[in-house]
Coordinates of N, CA, C and O in Angstrom, one line a residue:
X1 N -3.7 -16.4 -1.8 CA -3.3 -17.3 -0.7 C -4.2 -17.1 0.5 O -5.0 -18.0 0.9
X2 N -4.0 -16.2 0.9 CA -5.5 -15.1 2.0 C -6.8 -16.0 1.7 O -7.1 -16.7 2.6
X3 N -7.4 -16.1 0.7 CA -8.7 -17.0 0.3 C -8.7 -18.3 0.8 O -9.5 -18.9 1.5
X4 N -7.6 -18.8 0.3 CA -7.4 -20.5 0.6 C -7.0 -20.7 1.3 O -7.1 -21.9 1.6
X5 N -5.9 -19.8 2.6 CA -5.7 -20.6 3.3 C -6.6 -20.1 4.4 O -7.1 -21.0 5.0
X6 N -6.9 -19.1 4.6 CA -7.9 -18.3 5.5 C -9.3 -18.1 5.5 O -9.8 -17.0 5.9
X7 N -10.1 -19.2 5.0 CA -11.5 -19.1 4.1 C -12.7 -18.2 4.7 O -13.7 -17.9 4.1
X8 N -12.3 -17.8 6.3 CA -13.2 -17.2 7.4 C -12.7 -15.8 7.1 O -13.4 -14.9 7.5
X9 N -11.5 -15.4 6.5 CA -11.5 -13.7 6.3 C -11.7 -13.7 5.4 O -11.4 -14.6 4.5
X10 N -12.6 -12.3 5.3 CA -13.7 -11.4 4.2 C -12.8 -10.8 3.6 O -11.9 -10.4 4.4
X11 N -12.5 -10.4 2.1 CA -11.2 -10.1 1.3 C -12.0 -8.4 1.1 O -11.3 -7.5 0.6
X12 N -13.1 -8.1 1.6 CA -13.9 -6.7 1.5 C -12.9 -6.5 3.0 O -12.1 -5.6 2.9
X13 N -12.8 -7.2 4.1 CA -12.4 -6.3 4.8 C -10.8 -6.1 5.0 O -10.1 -5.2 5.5
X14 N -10.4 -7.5 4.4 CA -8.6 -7.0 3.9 C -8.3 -5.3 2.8 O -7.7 -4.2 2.9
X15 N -9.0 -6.0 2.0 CA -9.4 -4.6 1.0 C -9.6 -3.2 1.7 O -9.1 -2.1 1.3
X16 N -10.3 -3.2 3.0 CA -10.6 -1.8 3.2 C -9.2 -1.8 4.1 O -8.2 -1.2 3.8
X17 N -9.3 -2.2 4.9 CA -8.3 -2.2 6.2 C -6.6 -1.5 5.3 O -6.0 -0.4 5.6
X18 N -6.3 -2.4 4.2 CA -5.0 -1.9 3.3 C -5.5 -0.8 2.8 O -4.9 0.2 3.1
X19 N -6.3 -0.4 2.2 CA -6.8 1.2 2.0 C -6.9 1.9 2.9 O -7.0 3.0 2.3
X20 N -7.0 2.0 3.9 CA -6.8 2.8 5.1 C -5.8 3.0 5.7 O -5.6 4.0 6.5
X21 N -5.0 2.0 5.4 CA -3.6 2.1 5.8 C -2.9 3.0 4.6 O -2.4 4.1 4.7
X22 N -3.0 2.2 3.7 CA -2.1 3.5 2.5 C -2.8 4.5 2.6 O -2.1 5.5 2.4
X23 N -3.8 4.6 2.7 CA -4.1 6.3 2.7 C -3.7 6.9 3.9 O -3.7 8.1 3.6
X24 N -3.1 6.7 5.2 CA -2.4 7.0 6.1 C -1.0 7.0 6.2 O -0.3 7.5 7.1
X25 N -0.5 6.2 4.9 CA 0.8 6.4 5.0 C 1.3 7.3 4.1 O 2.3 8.0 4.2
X26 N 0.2 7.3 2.9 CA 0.5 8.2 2.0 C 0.2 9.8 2.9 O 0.9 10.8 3.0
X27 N -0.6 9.6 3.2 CA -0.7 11.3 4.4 C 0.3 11.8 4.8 O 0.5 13.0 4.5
X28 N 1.3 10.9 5.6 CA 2.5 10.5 6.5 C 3.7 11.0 5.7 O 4.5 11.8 5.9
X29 N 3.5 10.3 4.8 CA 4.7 10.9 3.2 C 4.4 12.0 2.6 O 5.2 12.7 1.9
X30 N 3.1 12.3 2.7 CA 3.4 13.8 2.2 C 3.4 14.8 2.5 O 3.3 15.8 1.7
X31 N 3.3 14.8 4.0 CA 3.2 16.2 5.2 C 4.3 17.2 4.8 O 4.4 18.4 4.5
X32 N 5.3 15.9 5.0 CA 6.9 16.8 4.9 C 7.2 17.8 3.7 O 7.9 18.8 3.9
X33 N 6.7 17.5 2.4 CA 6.6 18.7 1.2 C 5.1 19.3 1.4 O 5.1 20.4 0.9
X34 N 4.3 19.1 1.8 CA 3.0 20.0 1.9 C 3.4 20.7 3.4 O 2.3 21.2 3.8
X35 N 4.3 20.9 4.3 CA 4.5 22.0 5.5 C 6.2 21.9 5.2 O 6.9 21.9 6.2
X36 N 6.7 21.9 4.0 CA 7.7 22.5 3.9 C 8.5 23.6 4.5 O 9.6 23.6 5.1
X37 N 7.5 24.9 4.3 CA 7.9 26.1 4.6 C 8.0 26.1 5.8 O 9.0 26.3 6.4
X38 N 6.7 25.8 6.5 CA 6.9 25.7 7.9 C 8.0 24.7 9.0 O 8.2 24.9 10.2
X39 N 8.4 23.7 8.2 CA 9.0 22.7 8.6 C 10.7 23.1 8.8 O 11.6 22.7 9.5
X40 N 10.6 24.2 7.7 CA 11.9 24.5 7.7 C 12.5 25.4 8.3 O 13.6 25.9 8.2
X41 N 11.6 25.7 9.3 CA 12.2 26.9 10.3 C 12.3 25.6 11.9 O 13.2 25.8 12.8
X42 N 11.7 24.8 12.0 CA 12.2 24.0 13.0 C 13.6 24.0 13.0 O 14.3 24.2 12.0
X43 N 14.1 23.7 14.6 CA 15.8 23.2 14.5 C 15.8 21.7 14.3 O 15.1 20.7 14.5
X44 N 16.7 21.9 13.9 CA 17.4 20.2 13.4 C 17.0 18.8 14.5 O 16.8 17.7 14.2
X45 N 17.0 19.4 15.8 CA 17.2 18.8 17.0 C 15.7 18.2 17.7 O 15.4 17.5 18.6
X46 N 14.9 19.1 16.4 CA 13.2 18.9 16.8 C 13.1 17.8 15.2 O 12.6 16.7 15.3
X47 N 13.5 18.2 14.4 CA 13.0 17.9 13.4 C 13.5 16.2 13.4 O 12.6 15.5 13.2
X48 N 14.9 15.5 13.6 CA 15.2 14.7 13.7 C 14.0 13.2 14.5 O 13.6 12.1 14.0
X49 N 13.8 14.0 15.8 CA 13.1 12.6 16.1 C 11.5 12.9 15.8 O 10.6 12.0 16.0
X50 N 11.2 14.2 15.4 CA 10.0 13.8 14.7 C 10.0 13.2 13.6 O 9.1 12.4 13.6
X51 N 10.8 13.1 12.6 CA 11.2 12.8 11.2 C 11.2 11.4 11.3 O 10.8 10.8 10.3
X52 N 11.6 10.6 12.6 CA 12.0 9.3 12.3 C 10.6 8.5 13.4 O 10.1 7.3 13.3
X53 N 10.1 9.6 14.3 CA 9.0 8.7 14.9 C 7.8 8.7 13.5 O 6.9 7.9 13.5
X54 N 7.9 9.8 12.2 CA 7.0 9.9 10.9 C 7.3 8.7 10.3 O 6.5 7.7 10.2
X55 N 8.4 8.8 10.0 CA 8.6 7.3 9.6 C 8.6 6.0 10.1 O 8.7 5.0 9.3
X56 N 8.5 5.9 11.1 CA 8.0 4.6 11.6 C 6.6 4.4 11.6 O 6.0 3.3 11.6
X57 N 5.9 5.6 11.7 CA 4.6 5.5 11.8 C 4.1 5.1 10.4 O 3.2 4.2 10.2
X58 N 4.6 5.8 9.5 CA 4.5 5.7 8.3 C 4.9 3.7 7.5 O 4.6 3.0 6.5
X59 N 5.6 3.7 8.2 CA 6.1 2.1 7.7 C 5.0 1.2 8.6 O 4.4 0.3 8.1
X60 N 4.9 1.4 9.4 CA 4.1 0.8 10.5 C 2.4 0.8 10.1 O 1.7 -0.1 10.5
X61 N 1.9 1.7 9.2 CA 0.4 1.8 8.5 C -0.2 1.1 8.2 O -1.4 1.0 8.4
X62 N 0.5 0.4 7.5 CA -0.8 -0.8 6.0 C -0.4 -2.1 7.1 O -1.3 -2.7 7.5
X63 N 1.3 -2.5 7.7 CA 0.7 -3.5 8.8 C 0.5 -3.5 9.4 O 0.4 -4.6 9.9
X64 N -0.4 -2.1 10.4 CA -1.1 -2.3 11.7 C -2.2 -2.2 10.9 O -3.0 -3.1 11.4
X65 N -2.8 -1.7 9.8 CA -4.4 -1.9 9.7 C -4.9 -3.1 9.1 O -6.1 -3.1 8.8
X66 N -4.1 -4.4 8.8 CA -4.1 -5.6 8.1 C -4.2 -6.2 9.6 O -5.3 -6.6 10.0
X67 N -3.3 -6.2 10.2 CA -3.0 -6.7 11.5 C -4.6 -6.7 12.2 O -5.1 -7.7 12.8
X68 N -5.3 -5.5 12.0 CA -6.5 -5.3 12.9 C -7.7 -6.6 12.0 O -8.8 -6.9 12.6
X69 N -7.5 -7.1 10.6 CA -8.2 -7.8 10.1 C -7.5 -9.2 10.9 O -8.1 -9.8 11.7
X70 N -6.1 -9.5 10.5 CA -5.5 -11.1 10.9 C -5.5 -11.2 11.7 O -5.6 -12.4 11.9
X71 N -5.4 -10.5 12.7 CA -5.6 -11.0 14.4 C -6.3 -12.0 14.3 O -5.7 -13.1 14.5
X72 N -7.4 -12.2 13.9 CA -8.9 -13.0 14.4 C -8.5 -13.8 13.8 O -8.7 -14.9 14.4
X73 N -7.9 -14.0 12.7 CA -7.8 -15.6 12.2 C -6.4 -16.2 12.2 O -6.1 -16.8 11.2
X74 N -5.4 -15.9 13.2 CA -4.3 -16.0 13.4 C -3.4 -15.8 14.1 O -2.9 -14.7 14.2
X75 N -2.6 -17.1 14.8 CA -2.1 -16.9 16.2 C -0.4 -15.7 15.9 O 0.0 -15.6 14.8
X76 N 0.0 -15.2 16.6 CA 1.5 -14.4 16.8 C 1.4 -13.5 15.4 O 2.4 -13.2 14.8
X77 N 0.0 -13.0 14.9 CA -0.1 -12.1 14.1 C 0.3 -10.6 14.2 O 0.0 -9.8 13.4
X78 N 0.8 -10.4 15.2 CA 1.6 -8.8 15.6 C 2.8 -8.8 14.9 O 3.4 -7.8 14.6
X79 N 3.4 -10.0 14.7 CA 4.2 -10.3 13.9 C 4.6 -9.4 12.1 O 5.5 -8.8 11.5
X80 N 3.1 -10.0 12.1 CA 2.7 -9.3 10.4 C 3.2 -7.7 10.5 O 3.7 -7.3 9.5
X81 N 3.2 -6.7 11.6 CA 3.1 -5.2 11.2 C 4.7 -5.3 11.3 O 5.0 -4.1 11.2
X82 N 5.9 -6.0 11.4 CA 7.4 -5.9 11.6 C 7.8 -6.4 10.3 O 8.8 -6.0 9.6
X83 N 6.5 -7.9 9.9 CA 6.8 -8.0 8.7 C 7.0 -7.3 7.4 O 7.9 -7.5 6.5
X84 N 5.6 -6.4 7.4 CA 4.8 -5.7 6.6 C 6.1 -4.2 6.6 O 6.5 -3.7 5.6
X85 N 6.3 -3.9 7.4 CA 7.3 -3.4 7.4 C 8.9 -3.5 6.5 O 9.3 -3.1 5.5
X86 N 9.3 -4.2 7.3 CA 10.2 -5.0 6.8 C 10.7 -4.7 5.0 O 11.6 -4.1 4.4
X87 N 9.2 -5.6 4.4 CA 9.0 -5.6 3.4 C 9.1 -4.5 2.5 O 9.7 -4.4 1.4
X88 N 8.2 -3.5 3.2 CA 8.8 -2.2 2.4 C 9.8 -1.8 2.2 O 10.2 -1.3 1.2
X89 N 10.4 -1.7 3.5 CA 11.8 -1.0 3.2 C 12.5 -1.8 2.2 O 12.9 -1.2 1.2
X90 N 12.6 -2.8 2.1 CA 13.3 -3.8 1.2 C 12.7 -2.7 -0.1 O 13.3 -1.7 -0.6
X91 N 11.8 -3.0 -0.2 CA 11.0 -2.4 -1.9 C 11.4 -1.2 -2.1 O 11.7 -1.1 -3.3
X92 N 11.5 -0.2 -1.5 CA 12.1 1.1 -1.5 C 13.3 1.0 -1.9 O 13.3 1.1 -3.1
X93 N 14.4 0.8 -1.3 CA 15.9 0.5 -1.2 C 16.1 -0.1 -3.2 O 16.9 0.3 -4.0
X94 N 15.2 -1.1 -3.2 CA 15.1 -1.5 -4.7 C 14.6 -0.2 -5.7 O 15.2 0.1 -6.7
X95 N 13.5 0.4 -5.2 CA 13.2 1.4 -6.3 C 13.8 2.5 -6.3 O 14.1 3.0 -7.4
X96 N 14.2 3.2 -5.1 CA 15.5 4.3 -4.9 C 17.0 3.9 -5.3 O 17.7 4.9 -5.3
X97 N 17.4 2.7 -5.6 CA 18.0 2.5 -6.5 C 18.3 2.9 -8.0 O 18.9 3.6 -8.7
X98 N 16.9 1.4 -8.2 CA 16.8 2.0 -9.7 C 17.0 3.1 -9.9 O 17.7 3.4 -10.9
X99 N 16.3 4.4 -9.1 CA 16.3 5.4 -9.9 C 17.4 6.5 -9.7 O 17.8 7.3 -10.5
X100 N 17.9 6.4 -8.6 CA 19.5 6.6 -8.5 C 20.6 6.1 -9.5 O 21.6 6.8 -9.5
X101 N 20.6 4.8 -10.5 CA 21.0 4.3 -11.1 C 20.5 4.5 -12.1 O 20.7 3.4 -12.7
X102 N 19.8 5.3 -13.1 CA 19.4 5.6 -14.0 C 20.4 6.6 -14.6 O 20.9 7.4 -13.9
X103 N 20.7 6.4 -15.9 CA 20.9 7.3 -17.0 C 20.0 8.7 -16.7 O 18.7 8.8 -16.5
X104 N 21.2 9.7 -16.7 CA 20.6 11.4 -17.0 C 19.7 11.2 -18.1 O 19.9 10.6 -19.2
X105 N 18.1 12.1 -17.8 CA 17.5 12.3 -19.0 C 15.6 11.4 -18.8 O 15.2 10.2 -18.7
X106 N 15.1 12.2 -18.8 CA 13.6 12.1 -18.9 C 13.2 10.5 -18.9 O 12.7 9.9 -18.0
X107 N 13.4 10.1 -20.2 CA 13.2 8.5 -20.5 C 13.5 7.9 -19.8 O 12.6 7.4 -19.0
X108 N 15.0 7.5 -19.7 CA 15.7 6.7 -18.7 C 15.1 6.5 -17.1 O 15.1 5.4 -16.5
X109 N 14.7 7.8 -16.7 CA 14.0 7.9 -15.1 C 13.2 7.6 -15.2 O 12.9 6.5 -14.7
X110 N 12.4 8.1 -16.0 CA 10.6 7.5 -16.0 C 11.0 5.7 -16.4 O 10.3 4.9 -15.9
X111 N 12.2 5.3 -17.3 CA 12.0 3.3 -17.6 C 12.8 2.9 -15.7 O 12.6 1.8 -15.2
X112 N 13.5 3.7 -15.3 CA 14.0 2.9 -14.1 C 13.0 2.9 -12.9 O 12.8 2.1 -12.0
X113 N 12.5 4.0 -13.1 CA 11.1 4.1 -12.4 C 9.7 2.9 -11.9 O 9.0 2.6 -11.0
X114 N 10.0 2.3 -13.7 CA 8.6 1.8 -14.0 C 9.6 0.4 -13.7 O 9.1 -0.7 -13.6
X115 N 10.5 0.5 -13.7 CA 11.4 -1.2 -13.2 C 11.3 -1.3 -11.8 O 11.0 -2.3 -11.1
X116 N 11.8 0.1 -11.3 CA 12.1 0.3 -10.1 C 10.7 -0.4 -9.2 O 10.8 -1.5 -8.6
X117 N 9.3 0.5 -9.3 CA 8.3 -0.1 -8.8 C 7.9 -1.2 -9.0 O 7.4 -1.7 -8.1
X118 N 8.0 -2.0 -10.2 CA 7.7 -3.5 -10.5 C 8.6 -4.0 -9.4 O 8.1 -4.6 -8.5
X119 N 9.9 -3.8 -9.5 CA 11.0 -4.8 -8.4 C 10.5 -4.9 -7.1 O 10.3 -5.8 -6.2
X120 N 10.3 -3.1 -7.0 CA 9.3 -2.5 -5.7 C 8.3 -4.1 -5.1 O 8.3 -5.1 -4.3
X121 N 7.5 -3.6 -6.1 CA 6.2 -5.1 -5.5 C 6.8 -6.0 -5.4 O 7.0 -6.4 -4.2
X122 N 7.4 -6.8 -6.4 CA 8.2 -8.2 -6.4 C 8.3 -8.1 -4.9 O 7.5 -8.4 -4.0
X123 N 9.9 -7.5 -4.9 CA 10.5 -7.9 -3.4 C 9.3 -7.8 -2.3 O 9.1 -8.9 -1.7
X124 N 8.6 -6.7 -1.9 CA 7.6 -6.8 -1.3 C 6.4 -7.6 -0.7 O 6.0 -7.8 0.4
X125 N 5.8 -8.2 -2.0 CA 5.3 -9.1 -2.1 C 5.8 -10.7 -1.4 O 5.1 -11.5 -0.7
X126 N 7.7 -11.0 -2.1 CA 8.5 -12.1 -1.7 C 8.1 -11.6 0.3 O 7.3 -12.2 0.9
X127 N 8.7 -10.7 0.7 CA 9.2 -11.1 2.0 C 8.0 -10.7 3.2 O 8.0 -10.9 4.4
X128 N 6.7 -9.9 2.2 CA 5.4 -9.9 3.4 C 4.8 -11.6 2.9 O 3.9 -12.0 3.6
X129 N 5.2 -12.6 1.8 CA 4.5 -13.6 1.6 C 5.2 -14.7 2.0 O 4.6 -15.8 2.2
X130 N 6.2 -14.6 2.1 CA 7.5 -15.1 3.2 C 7.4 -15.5 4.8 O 7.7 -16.5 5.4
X131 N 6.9 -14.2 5.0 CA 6.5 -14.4 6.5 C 5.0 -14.8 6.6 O 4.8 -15.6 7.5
X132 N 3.8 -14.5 5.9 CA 2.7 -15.0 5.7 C 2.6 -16.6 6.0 O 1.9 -17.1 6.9
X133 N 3.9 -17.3 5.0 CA 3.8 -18.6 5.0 C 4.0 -18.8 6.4 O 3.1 -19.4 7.1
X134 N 4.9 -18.5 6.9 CA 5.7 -18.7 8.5 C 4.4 -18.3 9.2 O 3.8 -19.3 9.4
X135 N 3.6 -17.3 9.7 CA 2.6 -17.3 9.9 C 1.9 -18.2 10.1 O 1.9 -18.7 11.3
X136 N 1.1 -18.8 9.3 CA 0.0 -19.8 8.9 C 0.9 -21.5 8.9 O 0.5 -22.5 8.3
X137 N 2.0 -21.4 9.6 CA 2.8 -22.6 10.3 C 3.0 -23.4 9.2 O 2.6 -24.6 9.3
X138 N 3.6 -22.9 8.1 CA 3.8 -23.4 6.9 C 5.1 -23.6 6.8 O 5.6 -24.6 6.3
X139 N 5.9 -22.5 7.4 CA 7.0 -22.5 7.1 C 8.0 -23.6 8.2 O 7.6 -23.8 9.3
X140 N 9.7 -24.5 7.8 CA 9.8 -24.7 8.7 C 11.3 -25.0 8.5 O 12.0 -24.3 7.8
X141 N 11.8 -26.0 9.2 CA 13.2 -26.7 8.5 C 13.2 -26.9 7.4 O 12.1 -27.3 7.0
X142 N 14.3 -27.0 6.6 CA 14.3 -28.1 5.2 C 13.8 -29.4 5.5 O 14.4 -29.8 6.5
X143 N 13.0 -30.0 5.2 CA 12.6 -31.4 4.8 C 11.6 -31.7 5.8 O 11.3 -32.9 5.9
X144 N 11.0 -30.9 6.7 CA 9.4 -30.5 6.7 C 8.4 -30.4 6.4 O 7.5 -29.9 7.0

């Protein structure tokens, strides 16, 4: 959609910008088990709003480094990093499901898993491609 409707953004620089983001969010997600030890002598009282300013920062990644590509070809694109957001949590909520809802037992986790992340993207994909449309003044009333 990015190609055709946007023919002036370089899909090398969407490409890097979302790699730079997940690699910062994936960082962001895995501080907390890689300083375990250390994390666990904090009080609760510290650990709390660091925990949640991580996580926003962490949700906030892949749409602020897309954001730094769509600006240029795109008006109220600050939009996109609440979107981009948005989105994930939706995808999470779906895959921590599934796998909360899985049958006890190896198999079962690893198949709700592999459902889990497919639904993951789906939804994902629906509500950052959702607001994309709205975006690019596509979207509007019924019979528009």
């Amino acid at each position: 959609m990015l190609r055709r409707e946007l023919p002036d953004l370089r899909a090398a620089d969407w490409v890097r910008a979302t790699a730079a983001g997940a690699a910062l969010a994936w960082l962001i997600g895995m501080t907390p088990s890689s300083l375990h030890d250390t994390l666990a002598t904090w009080p609760l009282l510290l650990l709390l709003p660091v925990g949640l300013l991580a996580g926003a920062a962490l949700l906030a990644t892949i749409g602020v480094a897309q954001w730094t590509v769509l600006r240029r070809h795109v008006g109220r694109s600050a939009v996109w990093v609440a979107a981009n957001a948005l989105g994930w949590v939706a995808g999470l909520v779906v895959v921590f499901t599934a796998v909360g809802l899985a049958p006890s037992g190896p198999a079962a986790v690893a198949a709700a898993g592999v459902l889990g992340g497919l639904g993951m993207g789906l939804v994902v994909a629906l509500v950052t491609g959702a607001f994309l449309v709205c975006l690019l003044d596509r979207c509007g009333p019924p019979g528009t």
